[in-house]
């Protein structure tokens, strides 16, 4: 996206299923788990660069020895920073103890991060300042091993107020009203209750300290998760570890947030993306499973695992932005889906350039749009193949004309590249816009001035500000007759409340286009009508039943909104004509049939909390409040 947005975080979990000594003997290092977690996190660093954190739990260490270790960082390269610290701990501990470098018992009693259960998190902050206290994993401590809880997640809850109130009604005193705290404390509360339930069951049969082991063997993590999460409304993939070594990864009932796992006799591993697991453990893609919606992958203290339902699944609506942009395209399914997104745009593109391929140059920006661009080129080749066949079958062509038809290829150029070394540090608006335009370099002298069309593919057009202030001006310097900006995603019309940093209506160029069209057509009363409906629904407690803001877009066609977006982003002094082509929702679902979460395009939210948020967000817009609605 040329308009960068913050998005889903990344999670990672590794459970070593054999004794720690086994990995030292087989792989020749005490850092096997640390090295694998580092790979998992580096291969998901696209998911979060605001901060990172890891935690590690040792199994069965004697009392008096630390068994939970945690590092978090908001360094410029947080993952590297964390693992450099882990390595430093090892080097320091082994200084003067080199003979202990492969002694698992000594290492676990004397060196941190020598445990069998590992957790990692990459943070993209959609809420809260970029401080280390906001980095996961979060730790809830107790002197009872089975009551310790470590949690990290890729989530946003839409009903934080409700969850906060329930914690208060349970007698708790939460330190903050944010979803991270409410999730941690909710699970922690029911973990405590589960401990107490098992204690009451066995207290007359076993004596301490044996009773502690009995409690750990009989805790029902499925029950804990059901009681904790049954009233969560949001998108989540949460990873948790208990102090005694049991672990879980829980996924929301609509499968909004992603979670995948792989298991063999040595490890159970979980990540937000398949390629991370594939790279770190060199396994076949077919061996990597998706955690089912409403299910948790639960790993007990002995390393045995199973997927168990903890809440009732609803219709699967996994986030389509994962497929369009967020996840790495090295996943073969995502790669093919992105190519298809590009290919399906061909009819709209051909119409916009009046089928004049001879005088059209095709390119893309930013680099993440490259795969959709490849698909678009394939679509052009398919179109040309049909045209060649048609020309040949319709009659005998002269040799020169036949050569031209058979040899013609689309004109493909790398017109734009980002200068990653240049930073727009100037804050003076009059100079900053000029600086922004020079963050990108252009390839000159490949465009026939005043004659060529330029088609540029982008992942998505969110706010339109980078188009207006930078990209269009830069492309205009090349001298094209017409610039066509193509979005491989549909028009973003509604806020996201499940993890993406798209929470305010005023930020969306698609929403701004609808406002302009209402004003031009004298239909501004519709805004007041929708506002009244939203306010009434919020006051009556019915705001979760319907998205009233969808009516705002009903008067307009897809094409009318696209045309208005083009007008809004076109600077007054631009020489070239400008058009904007958006993917259709229908084609999005053709390209990504198994990932149909489209609420930001359609307003069809998968949970009641989504409707509540969108109605509140519209009220905030109408009242001039620049705050999140959840």
Coordinates of C-alpha atoms in Angstrom, one line a residue:
X1 CA 0.0 0.0 0.0
X2 CA 1.4 3.3 -1.0
X3 CA -0.7 4.7 2.0
X4 CA 0.9 2.6 4.8
X5 CA -1.4 1.3 7.5
X6 CA -0.6 -0.7 10.6
X7 CA -2.1 -4.1 10.8
X8 CA -2.2 -7.5 12.4
X9 CA 0.5 -8.6 14.8
X10 CA 2.5 -11.9 14.5
X11 CA 2.6 -14.8 17.0
X12 CA 4.9 -17.8 17.3
X13 CA 4.9 -20.8 19.7
X14 CA 7.3 -23.7 19.9
X15 CA 6.9 -26.7 22.2
X16 CA 9.9 -29.0 22.4
X17 CA 8.4 -32.5 22.9
X18 CA 11.6 -34.3 24.0
X19 CA 14.0 -33.6 26.9
X20 CA 16.2 -30.6 26.5
X21 CA 19.3 -32.8 26.4
X22 CA 18.0 -34.5 23.2
X23 CA 18.2 -31.3 21.2
X24 CA 21.7 -30.5 22.5
X25 CA 22.9 -34.0 21.5
X26 CA 21.2 -34.0 18.1
X27 CA 21.7 -30.5 16.9
X28 CA 24.9 -29.7 18.8
X29 CA 23.6 -26.5 20.5
X30 CA 21.7 -25.5 23.6
X31 CA 20.1 -22.7 21.5
X32 CA 18.0 -25.0 19.3
X33 CA 14.7 -23.5 20.5
X34 CA 16.0 -20.0 20.5
X35 CA 17.3 -20.3 17.0
X36 CA 14.0 -21.7 15.7
X37 CA 12.0 -19.0 17.4
X38 CA 14.3 -16.3 15.9
X39 CA 13.6 -17.7 12.4
X40 CA 9.9 -17.9 13.0
X41 CA 9.8 -14.2 14.1
X42 CA 12.2 -12.9 11.5
X43 CA 10.1 -14.5 8.8
X44 CA 7.0 -12.7 10.2
X45 CA 8.7 -9.3 10.8
X46 CA 6.4 -7.9 8.1
X47 CA 3.6 -8.2 10.7
X48 CA 5.1 -6.0 13.4
X49 CA 8.0 -3.6 13.7
X50 CA 6.8 -1.4 16.6
X51 CA 8.1 -3.9 19.1
X52 CA 8.6 -7.6 19.9
X53 CA 8.8 -9.9 22.8
X54 CA 9.6 -13.5 23.7
X55 CA 9.0 -15.7 26.7
X56 CA 10.3 -19.1 27.7
X57 CA 9.2 -21.7 30.3
X58 CA 11.3 -24.5 31.7
X59 CA 9.7 -27.8 32.7
X60 CA 10.2 -29.5 36.0
X61 CA 13.0 -27.4 37.4
X62 CA 13.5 -27.6 41.2
X63 CA 11.9 -25.0 43.5
X64 CA 14.2 -22.1 44.0
X65 CA 15.2 -21.8 40.3
X66 CA 13.7 -19.3 37.9
X67 CA 11.6 -21.1 35.3
X68 CA 9.9 -18.2 33.4
X69 CA 12.1 -15.8 31.3
X70 CA 10.9 -12.9 29.2
X71 CA 12.4 -10.2 27.1
X72 CA 10.7 -7.4 25.2
X73 CA 12.1 -4.6 23.0
X74 CA 11.0 -1.5 21.2
X75 CA 14.4 -1.1 19.6
X76 CA 14.6 -0.2 15.9
X77 CA 15.2 -3.9 15.2
X78 CA 13.5 -5.4 18.1
X79 CA 13.8 -9.1 17.1
X80 CA 17.5 -8.8 16.6
X81 CA 17.9 -6.8 19.8
X82 CA 16.1 -9.5 21.8
X83 CA 18.0 -12.5 20.5
X84 CA 21.3 -10.7 20.9
X85 CA 20.5 -10.4 24.6
X86 CA 19.6 -14.1 24.8
X87 CA 22.9 -15.0 23.2
X88 CA 24.7 -12.6 25.5
X89 CA 23.2 -14.4 28.5
X90 CA 24.5 -17.7 27.3
X91 CA 28.0 -16.4 26.6
X92 CA 28.1 -14.8 30.1
X93 CA 26.9 -17.9 31.8
X94 CA 29.4 -20.2 30.0
X95 CA 32.4 -17.9 30.6
X96 CA 34.5 -20.1 32.8
X97 CA 32.0 -23.0 32.5
X98 CA 32.7 -24.2 28.9
X99 CA 32.5 -27.8 30.0
X100 CA 28.9 -27.2 30.9
X101 CA 27.9 -26.0 27.4
X102 CA 26.1 -29.3 26.6
X103 CA 24.9 -30.2 30.0
X104 CA 21.1 -29.7 30.0
X105 CA 20.6 -30.1 33.7
X106 CA 23.3 -27.5 34.6
X107 CA 22.0 -25.1 31.8
X108 CA 18.4 -25.3 33.0
X109 CA 19.4 -24.6 36.6
X110 CA 21.8 -21.7 35.8
X111 CA 20.9 -20.1 32.5
X112 CA 17.7 -18.3 31.4
X113 CA 15.9 -19.2 28.1
X114 CA 16.8 -22.9 28.4
X115 CA 13.2 -24.1 28.6
X116 CA 11.1 -26.3 26.4
X117 CA 8.2 -23.9 25.7
X118 CA 8.8 -20.8 23.7
X119 CA 6.5 -17.9 22.8
X120 CA 7.2 -15.0 20.4
X121 CA 5.2 -11.9 19.5
X122 CA 5.6 -9.1 16.9
X123 CA 3.7 -5.9 17.6
X124 CA 2.1 -3.5 15.2
X125 CA 0.4 -1.1 17.6
X126 CA -3.1 -0.1 16.6
X127 CA -3.7 1.4 20.0
X128 CA -1.5 2.8 22.8
X129 CA 1.9 4.4 22.7
X130 CA 5.0 2.6 21.4
X131 CA 6.4 1.7 24.8
X132 CA 7.8 -1.5 26.2
X133 CA 4.8 -1.9 28.6
X134 CA 2.5 -2.3 25.6
X135 CA 4.6 -5.1 24.1
X136 CA 3.5 -8.7 24.4
X137 CA 3.9 -11.3 26.0
X138 CA 2.0 -10.2 29.1
X139 CA 2.8 -12.0 32.3
X140 CA 0.4 -12.7 35.2
X141 CA 2.5 -14.0 38.1
X142 CA 1.8 -16.3 41.1
X143 CA 3.8 -18.3 43.5
X144 CA 1.8 -21.3 42.4
X145 CA 3.4 -22.6 39.2
X146 CA 0.0 -23.7 37.7
X147 CA -1.4 -20.2 38.2
X148 CA 1.3 -18.3 36.2
X149 CA 0.1 -17.2 32.8
X150 CA 1.9 -15.7 29.8
X151 CA -0.2 -14.4 26.9
X152 CA 0.4 -12.8 23.6
X153 CA -2.0 -12.2 20.8
X154 CA -3.0 -10.9 17.4
X155 CA -6.3 -9.4 18.4
X156 CA -8.7 -6.5 18.8
X157 CA -11.9 -6.8 20.9
X158 CA -14.9 -4.7 20.0
X159 CA -16.5 -5.1 23.5
X160 CA -13.8 -3.9 25.8
X161 CA -16.2 -1.9 27.9
X162 CA -18.4 -5.0 28.5
X163 CA -15.4 -7.2 29.3
X164 CA -14.0 -4.6 31.7
X165 CA -17.4 -4.4 33.5
X166 CA -17.4 -8.2 33.9
X167 CA -14.0 -8.2 35.5
X168 CA -15.2 -5.5 37.9
X169 CA -18.3 -7.6 38.7
X170 CA -16.0 -10.6 39.4
X171 CA -14.4 -8.4 42.1
X172 CA -11.2 -7.6 40.2
X173 CA -9.7 -4.1 39.9
X174 CA -8.1 -4.0 36.3
X175 CA -5.3 -1.5 36.0
X176 CA -6.4 -0.3 32.5
X177 CA -9.4 -0.4 30.2
X178 CA -7.7 -2.0 27.1
X179 CA -8.3 -5.4 25.5
X180 CA -4.8 -6.7 26.3
X181 CA -5.5 -6.3 30.1
X182 CA -9.1 -7.6 29.9
X183 CA -8.1 -10.7 27.9
X184 CA -5.2 -11.5 30.2
X185 CA -7.2 -11.0 33.4
X186 CA -10.2 -12.8 32.1
X187 CA -8.2 -15.9 31.2
X188 CA -6.2 -15.6 34.4
X189 CA -9.3 -15.4 36.6
X190 CA -10.8 -18.6 35.2
X191 CA -7.3 -20.3 35.3
X192 CA -7.4 -19.5 39.1
X193 CA -10.9 -20.9 39.4
X194 CA -9.9 -24.1 37.6
X195 CA -6.9 -24.5 39.9
X196 CA -9.3 -24.1 42.9
X197 CA -11.8 -26.6 41.4
X198 CA -9.1 -29.3 41.0
X199 CA -7.6 -28.5 44.4
X200 CA -11.0 -29.0 46.1
X201 CA -11.5 -32.3 44.2
X202 CA -8.2 -33.8 45.4
X203 CA -7.3 -32.0 48.6
X204 CA -8.4 -34.9 50.8
X205 CA -6.7 -37.5 48.7
X206 CA -3.2 -36.1 48.2
X207 CA -0.9 -33.9 50.3
X208 CA 1.3 -31.0 49.3
X209 CA 3.6 -30.9 47.4
X210 CA 2.2 -33.9 45.5
X211 CA -1.1 -32.1 45.2
X212 CA 0.6 -29.4 43.0
X213 CA 1.5 -32.1 40.4
X214 CA -2.0 -33.6 40.6
X215 CA -3.6 -30.1 39.9
X216 CA -1.3 -29.6 36.9
X217 CA -2.3 -33.1 35.5
X218 CA -6.0 -32.4 35.9
X219 CA -6.4 -28.8 34.8
X220 CA -8.9 -28.5 31.9
X221 CA -7.6 -25.8 29.6
X222 CA -10.5 -26.3 27.2
X223 CA -12.8 -25.4 30.1
X224 CA -10.7 -22.4 31.1
X225 CA -10.8 -21.0 27.5
X226 CA -14.5 -21.6 27.1
X227 CA -15.4 -19.8 30.3
X228 CA -12.9 -17.0 29.5
X229 CA -13.6 -16.4 25.8
X230 CA -17.4 -17.1 25.4
X231 CA -18.2 -13.4 25.6
X232 CA -15.3 -12.1 23.6
X233 CA -16.3 -10.2 20.4
X234 CA -13.5 -9.6 18.0
X235 CA -10.9 -11.1 15.9
X236 CA -8.1 -13.0 17.7
X237 CA -5.4 -15.6 17.6
X238 CA -4.1 -15.8 21.1
X239 CA -1.2 -17.9 22.3
X240 CA -0.7 -18.7 26.0
X241 CA 1.6 -20.6 28.3
X242 CA 1.1 -21.7 31.9
X243 CA 3.9 -21.8 34.4
X244 CA 3.8 -25.6 34.5
X245 CA 4.3 -25.9 30.7
X246 CA 0.8 -26.4 29.2
X247 CA 0.2 -24.1 26.2
X248 CA -2.6 -23.1 23.9
X249 CA -3.4 -21.2 20.7
X250 CA -7.0 -20.0 20.6
X251 CA -8.7 -18.7 17.4
X252 CA -11.8 -16.6 17.2
X253 CA -15.1 -18.3 16.0
X254 CA -15.1 -16.5 12.6
X255 CA -11.5 -17.3 11.9
X256 CA -10.8 -13.6 11.4
X257 CA -7.2 -13.7 12.5
X258 CA -4.8 -16.4 11.1
X259 CA -3.1 -19.3 13.0
X260 CA -1.3 -22.3 11.6
X261 CA 0.5 -25.2 13.2
X262 CA 2.8 -28.1 12.5
X263 CA 3.7 -31.1 14.7
X264 CA 6.0 -34.1 14.7
X265 CA 7.7 -36.2 17.3
X266 CA 10.2 -33.4 18.2
X267 CA 8.1 -30.2 18.1
X268 CA 4.7 -28.5 18.0
X269 CA 5.0 -25.1 16.4
X270 CA 2.5 -22.4 15.7
X271 CA 2.7 -19.2 13.7
X272 CA 0.5 -16.5 12.0
X273 CA 1.8 -17.5 8.6
X274 CA 2.7 -20.8 6.9
X275 CA 5.9 -19.7 5.2
X276 CA 7.5 -19.0 8.6
X277 CA 6.9 -22.6 9.7
X278 CA 8.0 -23.9 6.3
X279 CA 11.3 -22.0 6.4
X280 CA 12.1 -22.6 10.1
X281 CA 11.4 -26.3 10.1
X282 CA 11.8 -27.2 6.4
X283 CA 8.5 -29.1 6.2
X284 CA 6.0 -29.6 3.4
X285 CA 3.2 -27.1 3.1
X286 CA 0.7 -29.9 3.2
X287 CA 1.9 -30.8 6.7
X288 CA 1.0 -27.4 8.0
X289 CA -2.5 -27.2 9.4
X290 CA -4.8 -24.3 10.0
X291 CA -6.2 -23.9 13.5
X292 CA -10.0 -24.2 13.0
X293 CA -12.2 -21.2 14.0
X294 CA -13.6 -21.5 17.5
X295 CA -10.9 -24.1 18.3
X296 CA -7.8 -24.1 20.4
X297 CA -4.7 -26.1 19.8
X298 CA -4.0 -27.2 23.4
X299 CA -0.6 -28.7 24.4
X300 CA -0.4 -30.4 27.8
X301 CA 2.6 -30.4 30.2
X302 CA 3.8 -33.7 28.6
X303 CA 3.8 -32.3 25.0
X304 CA 0.6 -34.1 23.9
X305 CA -1.6 -31.9 21.7
X306 CA -5.1 -31.7 20.3
X307 CA -7.5 -29.2 18.6
X308 CA -10.5 -28.7 20.9
X309 CA -13.5 -26.5 20.3
X310 CA -13.9 -23.9 23.1
X311 CA -16.5 -21.6 21.5
X312 CA -19.1 -22.4 18.8
X313 CA -17.7 -21.5 15.4
X314 CA -19.8 -19.2 13.2
X315 CA -19.5 -18.6 9.4
X316 CA -15.8 -18.3 8.6
X317 CA -14.8 -14.8 7.6
X318 CA -11.0 -14.8 7.7
X319 CA -9.5 -11.4 6.8
X320 CA -9.1 -10.9 3.1
X321 CA -6.5 -8.2 3.6
X322 CA -4.2 -11.0 4.8
X323 CA -4.4 -12.4 1.3
X324 CA -4.3 -9.0 -0.5
X325 CA -1.4 -7.5 1.4
X326 CA -0.4 -8.4 5.0
X327 CA 0.9 -12.0 4.7
X328 CA 4.0 -12.9 2.8
X329 CA 3.3 -13.9 -0.8
X330 CA 5.8 -16.8 -0.5
X331 CA 2.8 -18.8 0.7
X332 CA 1.8 -20.6 -2.6
X333 CA -1.9 -20.1 -2.0
X334 CA -1.6 -16.4 -1.3
X335 CA 0.8 -16.0 -4.3
X336 CA -1.8 -17.5 -6.6
X337 CA -4.6 -15.5 -5.1
X338 CA -2.8 -12.2 -5.6
X339 CA -2.0 -13.1 -9.2
X340 CA -5.6 -13.9 -9.8
X341 CA -6.6 -10.5 -8.2
X342 CA -4.4 -8.8 -10.9
X343 CA -5.7 -11.0 -13.7
X344 CA -9.4 -10.3 -12.9
X345 CA -8.8 -6.5 -13.3
X346 CA -8.1 -6.8 -17.0
X347 CA -11.6 -6.0 -18.4
X348 CA -11.8 -2.8 -16.4
X349 CA -8.2 -1.8 -17.3
X350 CA -8.8 -2.4 -21.1
X351 CA -11.9 -0.3 -21.0
X352 CA -10.1 2.5 -19.2
X353 CA -7.3 2.6 -21.8
X354 CA -9.8 2.2 -24.7
X355 CA -8.0 -1.1 -25.6
X356 CA -5.0 0.9 -26.8
X357 CA -2.2 -1.5 -25.6
X358 CA 0.2 -0.1 -28.1
X359 CA 0.3 3.2 -26.3
X360 CA 0.1 2.0 -22.7
X361 CA 2.9 1.2 -20.2
X362 CA 2.2 -1.1 -17.3
X363 CA 3.9 -0.8 -13.9
X364 CA 3.3 -1.2 -10.1
X365 CA 3.9 0.5 -6.8
X366 CA 4.8 -0.4 -4.1
X367 CA 6.9 -3.6 -4.2
X368 CA 4.2 -5.6 -2.4
X369 CA 1.9 -5.1 -5.5
X370 CA 4.4 -7.0 -7.7
X371 CA 2.5 -10.3 -7.5
X372 CA -0.8 -8.7 -8.5
X373 CA 1.1 -7.0 -11.3
X374 CA 2.4 -10.4 -12.5
X375 CA -1.2 -11.6 -12.6
X376 CA -2.3 -8.6 -14.6
X377 CA 0.5 -9.2 -17.1
X378 CA -0.7 -12.9 -17.5
X379 CA -4.2 -11.6 -18.0
X380 CA -2.9 -9.2 -20.8
X381 CA -1.1 -12.1 -22.4
X382 CA -4.3 -14.2 -22.3
X383 CA -6.2 -11.3 -23.9
X384 CA -3.6 -10.9 -26.6
X385 CA -3.6 -14.6 -27.4
X386 CA -7.3 -14.5 -28.0
X387 CA -6.9 -11.4 -30.2
X388 CA -4.3 -13.2 -32.3
X389 CA -6.5 -16.2 -32.7
X390 CA -9.4 -14.0 -33.7
X391 CA -7.3 -12.0 -36.2
X392 CA -6.0 -15.2 -37.9
X393 CA -9.4 -16.9 -38.0
X394 CA -11.2 -13.9 -39.4
X395 CA -9.1 -13.8 -42.6
X396 CA -5.8 -14.0 -44.3
X397 CA -3.4 -11.3 -43.1
X398 CA -0.5 -9.9 -45.0
X399 CA 2.9 -11.1 -43.8
X400 CA 3.8 -7.7 -42.3
X401 CA 0.5 -7.4 -40.4
X402 CA 0.8 -11.0 -39.3
X403 CA 4.3 -10.4 -37.9
X404 CA 3.0 -7.4 -36.0
X405 CA 0.0 -9.3 -34.5
X406 CA 2.2 -12.3 -33.5
X407 CA 5.1 -10.3 -32.0
X408 CA 3.2 -7.7 -30.0
X409 CA 3.8 -7.7 -26.3
X410 CA 2.5 -5.5 -23.5
X411 CA 4.9 -2.6 -22.6
X412 CA 6.1 -3.3 -19.1
X413 CA 8.5 -1.0 -17.2
X414 CA 9.7 -0.4 -13.7
X415 CA 8.5 3.2 -13.5
X416 CA 8.7 3.8 -9.8
X417 CA 11.0 2.7 -7.0
X418 CA 11.2 3.8 -3.4
X419 CA 14.4 5.3 -2.1
X420 CA 14.6 3.6 1.3
X421 CA 17.5 5.8 2.4
X422 CA 15.5 9.1 2.2
X423 CA 13.5 10.1 5.2
X424 CA 10.8 12.9 5.2
X425 CA 11.9 14.5 8.4
X426 CA 10.8 18.1 7.4
X427 CA 7.7 19.1 9.2
X428 CA 7.0 22.4 7.4
X429 CA 4.0 21.5 5.1
X430 CA 5.1 23.8 2.3
X431 CA 8.4 21.8 2.0
X432 CA 7.3 18.4 3.2
X433 CA 5.1 17.6 0.2
X434 CA 8.0 18.2 -2.1
X435 CA 10.2 16.0 0.1
X436 CA 7.6 13.2 0.1
X437 CA 7.5 13.3 -3.7
X438 CA 11.2 12.6 -3.8
X439 CA 11.0 9.5 -1.6
X440 CA 10.3 7.7 -4.9
X441 CA 12.6 7.6 -7.9
X442 CA 11.2 7.5 -11.4
X443 CA 12.5 5.9 -14.6
X444 CA 12.6 8.7 -17.3
X445 CA 12.5 8.6 -21.1
X446 CA 10.4 5.4 -21.5
X447 CA 7.0 7.2 -21.9
X448 CA 6.0 8.8 -25.2
X449 CA 5.0 12.3 -23.9
X450 CA 1.4 13.3 -24.5
X451 CA 0.6 9.9 -26.2
X452 CA 1.1 7.1 -23.7
X453 CA -1.2 5.8 -21.0
X454 CA 0.4 4.7 -17.7
X455 CA -1.2 1.9 -15.7
X456 CA 0.1 1.5 -12.2
X457 CA -1.0 -1.3 -9.9
X458 CA -1.3 -0.8 -6.1
X459 CA -2.4 -3.2 -3.4
X460 CA -5.1 -0.9 -2.1
X461 CA -6.0 2.8 -1.9
X462 CA -6.9 3.7 1.6
X463 CA -6.5 7.4 2.3
X464 CA -5.3 8.6 -1.1
X465 CA -2.9 11.2 0.4
X466 CA 0.2 9.6 -1.1
X467 CA -1.4 9.5 -4.5
X468 CA -2.3 13.1 -4.3
X469 CA 0.8 14.5 -2.8
X470 CA 3.5 12.2 -4.3
X471 CA 2.8 9.5 -6.8
X472 CA 0.5 11.3 -9.3
X473 CA 2.9 14.3 -9.4
X474 CA 5.8 12.1 -9.9
X475 CA 4.2 10.1 -12.7
X476 CA 3.0 13.3 -14.3
X477 CA 6.6 14.4 -14.8
X478 CA 7.0 11.5 -17.2
X479 CA 4.6 13.3 -19.5
X480 CA 1.8 10.6 -20.0
X481 CA -1.5 11.4 -21.6
X482 CA -3.4 9.5 -18.9
X483 CA -2.6 7.9 -15.6
X484 CA -4.6 4.9 -14.4
X485 CA -4.2 3.8 -10.8
X486 CA -5.4 0.3 -10.3
X487 CA -6.2 -1.1 -6.9
X488 CA -6.1 -4.9 -6.4
X489 CA -8.5 -4.5 -3.5
X490 CA -12.0 -3.1 -3.6
X491 CA -13.0 0.3 -2.3
X492 CA -12.5 0.6 1.4
X493 CA -15.7 2.1 2.8
X494 CA -15.9 1.0 6.4
X495 CA -13.7 0.9 9.5
X496 CA -11.9 -2.2 10.7
X497 CA -12.2 -3.2 14.4
X498 CA -10.5 -6.6 14.4
X499 CA -6.8 -5.6 14.2
X500 CA -6.1 -3.3 11.3
X501 CA -5.4 0.4 12.0
X502 CA -8.4 1.7 10.0
X503 CA -10.8 2.9 12.6
X504 CA -12.0 6.4 11.5
X505 CA -14.3 7.2 8.6
X506 CA -12.6 10.5 7.7
X507 CA -9.5 8.6 6.7
X508 CA -11.0 6.7 3.8
X509 CA -10.9 8.2 0.3
X510 CA -14.0 6.0 -0.6
X511 CA -16.0 7.6 2.2
X512 CA -14.8 11.1 1.2
X513 CA -16.0 10.3 -2.3
X514 CA -19.5 9.4 -1.1
X515 CA -19.7 12.6 0.9
X516 CA -18.7 14.7 -2.2
X517 CA -21.3 12.9 -4.4
X518 CA -24.0 13.5 -1.7
X519 CA -23.1 17.2 -1.6
X520 CA -23.1 17.5 -5.4
X521 CA -26.5 15.8 -5.7
X522 CA -28.2 17.7 -2.9
X523 CA -28.6 14.5 -0.8
X524 CA -26.8 15.6 2.3
X525 CA -29.9 15.0 4.4
X526 CA -29.0 11.3 4.1
X527 CA -26.1 11.9 6.5
X528 CA -28.5 13.3 9.2
X529 CA -30.9 10.4 8.7
X530 CA -28.2 7.8 9.2
X531 CA -26.8 9.8 12.2
X532 CA -30.2 9.8 13.8
X533 CA -30.6 6.0 13.3
X534 CA -27.1 5.4 14.8
X535 CA -27.7 7.6 17.8
X536 CA -31.1 6.0 18.5
X537 CA -29.6 2.5 18.2
X538 CA -26.7 3.3 20.5
X539 CA -29.0 4.9 23.1
X540 CA -31.4 1.9 23.0
X541 CA -28.5 -0.7 23.2
X542 CA -29.4 -2.0 19.7
X543 CA -26.4 -0.7 17.8
X544 CA -25.0 -4.2 17.3
X545 CA -28.0 -5.4 15.3
X546 CA -27.5 -3.5 12.0
X547 CA -24.9 -1.5 10.1
X548 CA -26.9 1.7 9.4
X549 CA -24.0 3.3 7.6
X550 CA -24.3 1.0 4.6
X551 CA -27.2 3.1 3.4
X552 CA -24.7 6.0 2.8
X553 CA -23.3 4.1 -0.3
X554 CA -26.6 2.8 -1.7
X555 CA -27.2 5.8 -4.1
X556 CA -23.9 5.2 -5.9
X557 CA -22.4 2.7 -8.3
X558 CA -19.0 1.2 -8.0
X559 CA -17.9 3.2 -11.1
X560 CA -19.3 6.5 -9.8
X561 CA -17.3 6.2 -6.6
X562 CA -14.1 5.3 -8.5
X563 CA -14.5 8.3 -10.7
X564 CA -15.0 10.7 -7.8
X565 CA -12.0 9.2 -6.0
X566 CA -9.9 10.0 -9.1
X567 CA -11.2 13.6 -9.1
X568 CA -10.4 14.0 -5.3
X569 CA -6.8 12.8 -5.6
X570 CA -5.9 14.7 -8.8
X571 CA -4.0 17.9 -8.0
X572 CA -5.3 21.0 -9.8
X573 CA -2.0 21.6 -11.7
X574 CA -1.7 18.0 -13.0
X575 CA -1.3 17.8 -16.8
X576 CA -2.4 14.1 -17.3
X577 CA -5.9 12.8 -17.0
X578 CA -6.4 10.5 -14.0
X579 CA -8.6 7.4 -13.6
X580 CA -8.9 5.0 -10.7
X581 CA -9.8 1.4 -11.1
X582 CA -10.9 -0.7 -8.1
X583 CA -11.2 -4.4 -7.8
X584 CA -14.8 -5.5 -7.4
X585 CA -16.0 -7.4 -4.4
X586 CA -17.3 -10.2 -6.6
X587 CA -13.8 -10.7 -8.2
X588 CA -12.2 -10.5 -4.7
X589 CA -14.2 -13.6 -3.7
X590 CA -13.4 -15.3 -7.0
X591 CA -9.7 -14.8 -6.3
X592 CA -9.9 -15.7 -2.5
X593 CA -12.8 -18.1 -2.2
X594 CA -11.8 -19.5 1.2
X595 CA -11.1 -16.1 2.9
X596 CA -14.3 -14.1 2.6
X597 CA -13.9 -11.5 5.3
X598 CA -14.8 -8.3 3.5
X599 CA -16.4 -6.0 6.1
X600 CA -14.2 -3.0 5.2
X601 CA -15.5 -3.2 1.7
X602 CA -19.1 -4.2 2.2
X603 CA -19.9 -3.3 5.8
X604 CA -20.9 -6.9 6.4
X605 CA -19.3 -7.4 9.8
X606 CA -18.9 -11.0 11.0
X607 CA -19.7 -10.2 14.7
X608 CA -22.4 -8.0 16.4
X609 CA -19.6 -5.9 17.8
X610 CA -18.6 -4.9 14.3
X611 CA -22.0 -3.3 13.7
X612 CA -21.7 -1.5 17.0
X613 CA -18.3 -0.1 16.2
X614 CA -19.3 1.1 12.7
X615 CA -22.4 2.9 14.0
X616 CA -20.3 4.5 16.8
X617 CA -17.6 5.5 14.3
X618 CA -20.1 7.3 12.1
X619 CA -21.5 9.2 15.1
X620 CA -18.0 10.2 16.1
X621 CA -17.4 11.5 12.5
X622 CA -20.7 13.5 12.5
X623 CA -19.8 14.9 16.0
X624 CA -16.2 15.7 15.0
X625 CA -14.7 13.3 17.5
X626 CA -11.2 12.0 16.5
X627 CA -11.3 8.9 18.6
X628 CA -11.6 5.1 18.0
X629 CA -15.1 3.7 18.4
X630 CA -13.8 0.6 20.4

